[in-house]
Coordinates of C-alpha atoms and ligand atoms in Angstrom, one line a residue:
M1 CA -73.2 -6.3 -17.9
A2 CA -73.3 -3.3 -15.6
F3 CA -71.0 -4.7 -12.9
E4 CA -72.9 -3.0 -10.1
P5 CA -71.5 -3.6 -6.6
S6 CA -73.7 -5.4 -4.1
E7 CA -75.3 -3.4 -1.3
K8 CA -72.7 -4.9 1.1
L9 CA -69.8 -4.0 -1.1
Q10 CA -71.1 -0.5 -1.7
A11 CA -71.2 0.1 2.0
I12 CA -67.5 -1.1 2.2
L13 CA -66.6 1.1 -0.7
D14 CA -68.2 4.1 0.9
M15 CA -66.2 3.5 4.1
I16 CA -63.0 3.1 2.1
N17 CA -63.6 6.2 0.0
E18 CA -64.3 8.3 3.1
F19 CA -61.1 7.0 4.8
V20 CA -59.0 7.7 1.7
D21 CA -60.4 11.2 1.5
K22 CA -60.2 12.1 5.2
E23 CA -57.1 10.2 6.4
L24 CA -54.8 9.5 3.4
I25 CA -55.1 12.1 0.8
P26 CA -54.3 14.9 3.3
M27 CA -51.1 13.1 4.2
E28 CA -49.8 13.5 0.6
A29 CA -48.8 17.1 1.0
E30 CA -46.2 16.0 3.7
M31 CA -44.9 13.3 1.4
K32 CA -43.6 15.8 -1.1
G33 CA -39.9 15.1 -1.9
K34 CA -39.7 12.4 0.8
E35 CA -39.4 8.6 0.4
F36 CA -42.2 6.3 1.5
F37 CA -40.3 4.8 4.4
A38 CA -40.2 8.2 6.2
F39 CA -43.9 7.7 6.8
E40 CA -43.9 4.1 8.0
G41 CA -44.6 5.3 11.6
E42 CA -47.6 7.5 10.6
L43 CA -48.8 4.9 8.2
E44 CA -48.8 2.2 10.9
K45 CA -51.3 4.3 12.9
K46 CA -53.6 4.4 9.9
R47 CA -53.2 0.7 9.4
Q48 CA -54.4 0.2 13.0
M49 CA -57.4 2.3 12.2
V50 CA -58.2 0.1 9.2
R51 CA -57.9 -3.0 11.4
D52 CA -60.2 -1.5 14.0
M53 CA -62.7 -0.8 11.2
E54 CA -62.4 -4.5 10.2
L55 CA -61.4 -3.6 6.6
W56 CA -57.9 -5.1 6.9
A57 CA -56.5 -7.3 4.0
P58 CA -59.7 -7.4 1.8
L59 CA -58.5 -10.2 -0.5
H60 CA -56.6 -12.4 2.0
P61 CA -57.9 -15.6 3.7
K62 CA -60.2 -15.2 6.7
E63 CA -58.3 -17.8 8.7
F64 CA -55.3 -15.5 8.8
G65 CA -57.2 -12.3 9.5
G66 CA -58.2 -11.1 6.1
M67 CA -61.7 -10.4 4.7
E68 CA -61.4 -13.0 1.8
L69 CA -63.7 -11.1 -0.5
P70 CA -64.3 -12.4 -4.1
L71 CA -62.1 -11.1 -6.9
M72 CA -64.8 -8.8 -8.4
D73 CA -65.2 -7.1 -5.0
T74 CA -61.5 -6.7 -4.4
A75 CA -61.1 -5.3 -7.9
M76 CA -63.5 -2.5 -7.0
I77 CA -61.7 -2.0 -3.7
Y78 CA -58.3 -1.6 -5.5
E79 CA -60.0 1.1 -7.7
A80 CA -60.9 3.0 -4.6
L81 CA -57.5 2.5 -2.9
G82 CA -55.6 3.4 -6.1
R83 CA -56.7 7.1 -5.6
T84 CA -53.8 7.6 -3.2
P85 CA -50.3 6.1 -3.2
F86 CA -50.8 5.0 0.4
G87 CA -54.0 3.1 -0.2
L88 CA -52.9 -0.5 -0.7
Y89 CA -50.3 -0.4 1.9
V90 CA -52.6 1.0 4.6
F91 CA -55.3 -1.6 3.8
G92 CA -52.8 -4.5 3.8
C93 CA -53.0 -5.5 0.2
Q94 CA -49.9 -4.1 -1.4
A95 CA -47.7 -5.7 -4.0
P96 CA -45.5 -7.7 -3.9
D97 CA -46.8 -9.1 -0.6
A98 CA -50.3 -9.7 -2.1
G99 CA -49.0 -12.0 -4.8
N100 CA -46.7 -13.8 -2.4
I101 CA -49.6 -14.3 0.0
E102 CA -51.6 -15.9 -2.7
I103 CA -49.1 -18.5 -3.6
L104 CA -48.1 -19.2 0.0
H105 CA -51.8 -19.8 0.8
K106 CA -52.4 -22.1 -2.2
F107 CA -49.1 -24.0 -2.2
G108 CA -47.4 -23.5 1.1
T109 CA -46.9 -26.3 3.7
E110 CA -48.6 -25.8 7.1
E111 CA -45.2 -24.9 8.6
Q112 CA -44.5 -22.3 5.9
K113 CA -47.9 -20.8 6.4
E114 CA -47.4 -20.3 10.1
K115 CA -43.9 -19.0 9.8
W116 CA -44.2 -16.7 6.8
L117 CA -47.9 -16.3 5.7
R118 CA -49.5 -15.4 9.0
P119 CA -47.1 -12.5 9.9
L120 CA -47.2 -11.4 6.3
I121 CA -51.0 -11.1 6.2
E122 CA -51.0 -9.5 9.7
G123 CA -48.7 -6.8 8.3
K124 CA -45.9 -7.6 10.8
I125 CA -43.4 -8.4 8.1
R126 CA -42.8 -7.6 4.4
S127 CA -41.6 -9.8 1.5
C128 CA -40.3 -9.5 -2.0
F129 CA -40.4 -11.5 -5.3
S130 CA -37.1 -12.1 -6.9
M131 CA -37.3 -13.4 -10.4
T132 CA -35.9 -10.9 -12.9
E133 CA -32.2 -11.2 -13.6
V134 CA -29.6 -8.6 -14.7
E135 CA -27.9 -10.6 -17.4
V136 CA -30.9 -12.2 -19.2
A137 CA -34.2 -10.9 -20.7
G138 CA -36.9 -10.8 -18.0
S139 CA -39.5 -11.0 -20.9
N140 CA -38.4 -14.6 -21.4
P141 CA -39.1 -16.2 -18.0
T142 CA -37.9 -19.7 -19.1
W143 CA -34.4 -18.2 -19.4
L144 CA -32.9 -18.1 -15.9
L145 CA -29.3 -18.2 -14.9
T146 CA -30.0 -18.5 -11.2
T147 CA -29.5 -22.1 -9.9
A148 CA -30.5 -23.8 -6.7
E149 CA -28.6 -27.0 -6.2
K150 CA -29.3 -29.6 -3.6
D151 CA -26.5 -30.1 -1.0
G152 CA -27.4 -32.5 1.8
D153 CA -30.5 -31.0 3.5
D154 CA -30.1 -27.6 1.8
Y155 CA -30.5 -25.8 -1.5
V156 CA -27.5 -23.7 -2.4
I157 CA -28.6 -20.7 -4.6
N158 CA -26.3 -18.7 -6.9
G159 CA -27.6 -15.9 -9.1
H160 CA -27.8 -12.2 -9.8
K161 CA -31.3 -10.6 -9.7
W162 CA -32.6 -7.1 -9.9
Y163 CA -35.8 -5.2 -9.5
S164 CA -36.8 -7.3 -6.5
S165 CA -39.2 -4.7 -5.3
S166 CA -39.5 -4.0 -1.6
A167 CA -36.5 -6.2 -0.8
D168 CA -35.0 -3.6 1.5
G169 CA -36.4 -4.4 4.9
S170 CA -38.2 -7.6 3.8
K171 CA -38.0 -10.7 6.0
F172 CA -37.9 -13.1 3.0
A173 CA -37.7 -13.3 -0.8
I174 CA -39.5 -15.8 -3.0
V175 CA -36.8 -16.6 -5.4
M176 CA -37.2 -18.2 -8.8
A177 CA -34.3 -20.5 -9.6
E178 CA -33.5 -23.5 -11.8
T179 CA -33.6 -26.7 -9.8
N180 CA -34.1 -29.2 -12.7
P181 CA -32.1 -27.9 -15.6
E182 CA -32.2 -31.4 -17.3
N183 CA -36.0 -31.4 -17.6
E184 CA -37.1 -31.7 -21.2
S185 CA -39.8 -29.0 -20.7
L186 CA -38.5 -25.5 -20.3
H187 CA -41.5 -24.8 -18.1
K188 CA -40.5 -27.5 -15.5
R189 CA -37.0 -26.5 -14.8
A190 CA -37.5 -23.7 -12.3
S191 CA -38.9 -23.7 -8.7
M192 CA -39.8 -21.0 -6.2
I193 CA -37.8 -21.1 -2.9
I194 CA -38.4 -19.1 0.2
V195 CA -35.1 -17.3 1.1
P196 CA -34.9 -15.4 4.4
T197 CA -33.1 -12.1 3.8
D198 CA -30.7 -12.9 6.7
A199 CA -29.7 -16.2 5.1
P200 CA -25.9 -16.4 4.6
G201 CA -25.1 -15.5 0.9
F202 CA -28.1 -13.2 0.5
N203 CA -26.5 -9.9 -0.5
L204 CA -28.5 -6.8 -1.2
V205 CA -26.1 -5.0 -3.5
R206 CA -28.0 -1.7 -3.8
N207 CA -31.4 -0.1 -4.1
I208 CA -31.6 0.9 -7.7
S209 CA -32.2 4.5 -8.5
V210 CA -35.4 4.6 -10.6
M211 CA -36.4 7.8 -12.5
G212 CA -34.2 9.9 -10.2
H213 CA -35.4 8.3 -6.9
T214 CA -33.5 5.8 -4.8
G215 CA -36.4 4.3 -3.0
E216 CA -35.8 2.7 0.4
G217 CA -37.8 0.3 2.5
Y218 CA -41.2 -0.6 1.0
A219 CA -40.6 1.6 -2.0
S220 CA -37.3 0.1 -3.0
H221 CA -36.2 -2.0 -6.0
A222 CA -33.2 -4.0 -5.1
E223 CA -30.3 -5.6 -7.0
I224 CA -29.4 -8.9 -5.1
S225 CA -26.5 -11.2 -5.4
Y226 CA -27.1 -14.8 -4.2
Q227 CA -23.7 -16.2 -3.5
N228 CA -23.8 -19.8 -2.2
C229 CA -26.9 -18.8 -0.4
R230 CA -28.0 -21.7 1.7
V231 CA -31.6 -22.5 2.8
P232 CA -33.2 -25.7 4.1
K233 CA -34.8 -27.8 1.4
E234 CA -38.2 -27.5 3.2
N235 CA -38.2 -23.9 1.9
I236 CA -39.3 -25.1 -1.6
L237 CA -42.7 -23.8 -2.4
G238 CA -45.2 -26.1 -4.2
G239 CA -42.5 -28.7 -5.1
E240 CA -39.6 -28.9 -7.6
G241 CA -40.3 -27.7 -11.1
M242 CA -43.5 -25.9 -10.1
G243 CA -42.1 -22.4 -10.6
F244 CA -44.1 -21.6 -13.7
V245 CA -47.4 -23.0 -12.4
L246 CA -47.0 -20.8 -9.3
A247 CA -46.0 -17.7 -11.4
Q248 CA -49.1 -18.1 -13.5
E249 CA -51.3 -18.3 -10.4
R250 CA -49.6 -15.3 -8.9
L251 CA -50.0 -13.1 -12.0
G252 CA -53.7 -13.7 -13.0
P253 CA -55.5 -12.0 -10.1
G254 CA -52.4 -9.8 -9.6
R255 CA -53.0 -8.1 -13.0
I256 CA -56.6 -7.5 -12.2
H257 CA -55.5 -5.7 -9.0
H258 CA -52.7 -3.7 -10.7
C259 CA -55.1 -2.6 -13.5
M260 CA -57.9 -1.6 -11.1
R261 CA -55.3 0.4 -9.0
W262 CA -54.4 2.1 -12.3
V263 CA -58.1 2.9 -12.9
G264 CA -58.1 4.5 -9.4
I265 CA -55.1 6.6 -10.5
M266 CA -56.9 7.6 -13.6
N267 CA -60.0 8.6 -11.6
R268 CA -57.8 10.8 -9.3
C269 CA -56.0 12.5 -12.2
F270 CA -59.2 13.0 -14.1
G271 CA -60.9 14.6 -11.1
L272 CA -57.9 17.0 -10.7
M273 CA -57.9 17.8 -14.4
C274 CA -61.6 18.6 -14.6
S275 CA -61.5 20.7 -11.4
Y276 CA -58.5 22.6 -12.6
A277 CA -59.9 23.1 -16.1
K278 CA -63.0 24.7 -14.6
S279 CA -61.2 26.9 -12.1
R280 CA -58.0 28.1 -13.9
R281 CA -58.5 31.3 -15.8
R282 CA -56.9 31.6 -19.2
T283 CA -58.3 35.2 -19.6
P284 CA -60.1 37.4 -17.0
T285 CA -63.4 36.0 -18.3
E286 CA -62.6 32.5 -19.5
V287 CA -61.4 29.3 -17.8
L288 CA -59.4 26.4 -19.5
A289 CA -62.5 24.3 -19.8
D290 CA -64.0 26.9 -22.2
S291 CA -61.4 25.7 -24.8
D292 CA -62.6 22.9 -27.1
I293 CA -59.1 21.4 -27.1
I294 CA -59.3 20.9 -23.3
K295 CA -62.8 19.4 -23.7
T296 CA -61.3 16.7 -26.0
Y297 CA -58.8 15.9 -23.3
I298 CA -61.7 15.4 -20.9
A299 CA -63.7 13.3 -23.4
D300 CA -60.7 11.1 -24.4
S301 CA -59.8 10.5 -20.8
A302 CA -63.4 9.6 -19.9
A303 CA -63.4 7.0 -22.7
D304 CA -60.0 5.7 -21.6
I305 CA -61.2 5.2 -18.0
L306 CA -64.6 3.7 -18.9
S307 CA -63.1 1.2 -21.4
S308 CA -60.4 0.2 -19.0
R309 CA -62.8 -0.3 -16.1
L310 CA -65.2 -2.4 -18.1
M311 CA -62.4 -4.5 -19.6
V312 CA -60.8 -5.2 -16.2
L313 CA -64.1 -6.1 -14.6
N314 CA -64.9 -8.3 -17.5
A315 CA -61.6 -10.2 -17.1
A316 CA -62.2 -10.4 -13.3
Y317 CA -65.6 -11.9 -14.0
I318 CA -64.2 -14.6 -16.3
I319 CA -61.5 -15.5 -13.7
Q320 CA -64.1 -15.6 -10.9
T321 CA -66.6 -17.7 -12.8
K322 CA -64.4 -19.9 -15.0
G323 CA -60.8 -19.7 -13.7
V324 CA -57.5 -18.0 -14.7
K325 CA -56.9 -20.4 -17.7
D326 CA -60.0 -19.1 -19.5
A327 CA -59.0 -15.5 -19.0
M328 CA -55.5 -15.6 -20.3
K329 CA -56.3 -13.5 -23.5
D330 CA -58.3 -11.0 -21.5
I331 CA -55.6 -10.6 -18.8
S332 CA -53.0 -9.8 -21.5
I333 CA -55.4 -7.3 -23.2
I334 CA -56.1 -5.4 -20.0
K335 CA -52.4 -5.4 -19.0
F336 CA -51.3 -3.3 -22.1
H337 CA -54.6 -1.5 -22.7
V338 CA -55.0 -0.1 -19.1
A339 CA -51.3 0.7 -18.7
N340 CA -51.3 2.8 -21.8
A341 CA -54.7 4.4 -21.1
M342 CA -53.4 5.4 -17.6
Q343 CA -50.4 7.0 -19.1
R344 CA -52.5 9.0 -21.6
V345 CA -54.8 10.2 -18.7
I346 CA -51.9 11.1 -16.4
D347 CA -50.2 13.0 -19.3
R348 CA -53.4 15.0 -20.2
A349 CA -53.9 15.9 -16.6
L350 CA -50.3 17.0 -16.3
Q351 CA -50.6 19.1 -19.5
V352 CA -53.8 20.8 -18.3
H353 CA -52.0 21.8 -15.1
G354 CA -49.1 23.4 -17.0
G355 CA -46.2 24.3 -14.7
L356 CA -48.2 23.2 -11.7
G357 CA -48.5 19.7 -13.2
M358 CA -44.7 19.5 -13.4
S359 CA -44.4 20.5 -9.7
D360 CA -44.8 18.2 -6.8
D361 CA -47.7 20.3 -5.5
T362 CA -50.1 17.8 -7.0
P363 CA -49.6 14.0 -7.1
I364 CA -49.8 14.0 -10.9
A365 CA -46.0 14.4 -11.5
M366 CA -45.4 11.5 -9.0
Y367 CA -47.8 9.3 -10.9
Y368 CA -46.2 10.3 -14.2
R369 CA -42.8 9.3 -12.9
Q370 CA -43.7 6.2 -11.0
D371 CA -46.3 4.6 -13.2
R372 CA -44.3 4.6 -16.5
A373 CA -43.1 1.3 -15.3
A374 CA -46.6 -0.2 -15.7
R375 CA -45.9 -0.8 -19.4
I376 CA -42.8 -2.9 -18.5
Y377 CA -43.3 -4.9 -15.3
D378 CA -45.5 -8.0 -15.2
G379 CA -44.8 -8.3 -19.0
A380 CA -43.9 -5.5 -21.4
D381 CA -46.6 -4.2 -23.8
E382 CA -45.1 -6.1 -26.7
V383 CA -45.0 -9.4 -25.0
H384 CA -48.7 -9.2 -24.1
K385 CA -49.7 -8.0 -27.5
I386 CA -47.9 -10.9 -29.2
S387 CA -49.6 -13.3 -26.8
V388 CA -53.1 -11.8 -27.5
A389 CA -52.5 -11.9 -31.3
R390 CA -51.3 -15.5 -31.2
R391 CA -54.3 -16.6 -29.3
I392 CA -56.6 -14.8 -31.7
L393 CA -54.8 -16.0 -34.9
K394 CA -55.2 -19.6 -33.7
E395 CA -58.9 -19.3 -34.3
Y396 CA -58.4 -18.5 -38.0
Ligands
FAD401 C1 -40.7 -0.6 -11.2 C2 -40.4 -2.1 -11.5 C3 -40.7 -3.0 -10.6 C4 -40.4 -4.4 -10.8 N1 -40.6 -5.3 -9.8 C5 -40.2 -6.6 -10.0 C6 -40.3 -7.5 -8.9 O1 -40.8 -7.2 -7.8 N2 -39.8 -8.8 -9.1 C7 -39.2 -9.2 -10.3 O2 -38.8 -10.3 -10.4 N3 -39.2 -8.3 -11.3 C8 -39.6 -7.0 -11.2 N4 -39.5 -6.1 -12.3 C9 -38.9 -6.5 -13.5 C10 -39.8 -6.6 -14.7 O3 -40.7 -7.7 -14.5 C11 -39.0 -6.7 -16.0 O4 -38.3 -5.5 -16.1 C12 -39.8 -7.1 -17.2 O5 -40.3 -8.4 -17.1 C13 -39.0 -6.9 -18.5 O6 -37.8 -7.6 -18.4 P1 -36.4 -6.8 -18.8 O7 -36.4 -5.6 -18.0 O8 -35.3 -7.8 -18.6 O9 -36.6 -6.4 -20.3 P2 -36.2 -7.3 -21.6 O10 -36.8 -8.6 -21.5 O11 -34.8 -7.2 -21.8 O12 -37.0 -6.5 -22.7 C14 -36.7 -5.1 -23.0 C15 -37.7 -4.6 -23.9 O13 -37.7 -5.3 -25.1 C16 -39.0 -5.4 -25.7 N5 -39.3 -6.8 -25.8 C17 -39.1 -7.9 -25.0 N6 -39.5 -9.0 -25.5 C18 -40.0 -8.8 -26.7 C19 -40.5 -9.6 -27.7 N7 -40.7 -10.9 -27.6 N8 -41.0 -9.0 -28.9 C20 -40.9 -7.6 -29.0 N9 -40.3 -6.8 -28.1 C21 -39.9 -7.4 -26.9 C22 -40.0 -4.7 -24.7 O14 -40.2 -3.4 -25.1 C23 -39.2 -4.7 -23.4 O15 -39.5 -3.6 -22.6 C24 -39.8 -4.8 -12.1 C25 -39.6 -3.8 -13.0 C26 -39.8 -2.5 -12.8 C27 -39.5 -1.5 -13.8

């Protein structure tokens, strides 16, 4: 299957690509050595331009101001937006808000939708997703120490989380906590609860320094201590014991979007690598691209990008036509394959740029640093590989 975009989608992609090239990539030079939050004012102007072009929130529901495009279309949009670190944020479809929007829309009450979902889609507030804990293995999501106990009309939450991305400046967190520890099924013990970040007992301990960068605001990863944190029981999302059902819903399409953003990153680094290889002289008469070794970097990267792109679109096609359950194996395959392919492509691009690649004069070093995490978050490589092999071996 060629996975050609429709005429209408191609027109949208053309507009997005032009916007990325003209409005966003030129901003990157100013970003050097600064944190994302320093640009929030400037980025808000770009967001308004996107709203005026009626390209805001491509994957989110129309009734709340989004475009509500099908998954295959949004996958290609993520590829286009992945070419710049500002892309998703400026078009209103950045993680972790996108995943939170999905579950709020599917499982939220009318009151929760008005209070949290609408301003989130409109880009007036931000949110975070608070599941991973400091003391226990995040790779085993049935093992949570955070509890939410009923007390009168409230839940009282106690626990110690970290890597709650974007928590700094968020209005609320969706917190995974055990509400039914006595349930026989390990998968029915946890629930998701909406916790306003100004609730008593919500303590942001610190923004974790990651690869030498203490991100702030949208680009933060927080450690959070929930100490007798009290929220009304209406803040439960989708009902008690539904945490894993919601987590599954959240991660299926989410992984398509992550992986297509990574394809966008690969495209960007590949373009930089090829241009540099053709322009950088290694002798007065020869450029880097004259070397056969450099040609193998280019060929291997082209293969990494093409295989990744086709595999992600194939998984998106299965989700769109059959549902997430039928795509579980394919979702796990793309998660580890594309994360590793991206790292190989970024690494080759950096190598070809030599000292320039290590500098912050191109975005390659930033991608190298930031996107190493792709092999860890949303399930480490090993976890997905084990899951894929298990599913395959069942057939033998
Ligand atoms: C940049 C970044 C952003 C993140 N954002 C969020 C967020 O917004 N919200 C949130 O809740 N969490 C977030 N996380 C946390 C992330 O989901 C976890 O780090 C991940 O699930 C792994 O859990 P862990 O760190 O506890 O590693 P562990 O579970 O302790 O595993 C450590 C390592 O052991 C190996 N391993 C684990 N299990 C197995 C196994 N069964 N077999 C073989 N090897 C295994 C893997 O190599 C793994 O990397 C983020 C993490 C990062 C790095």
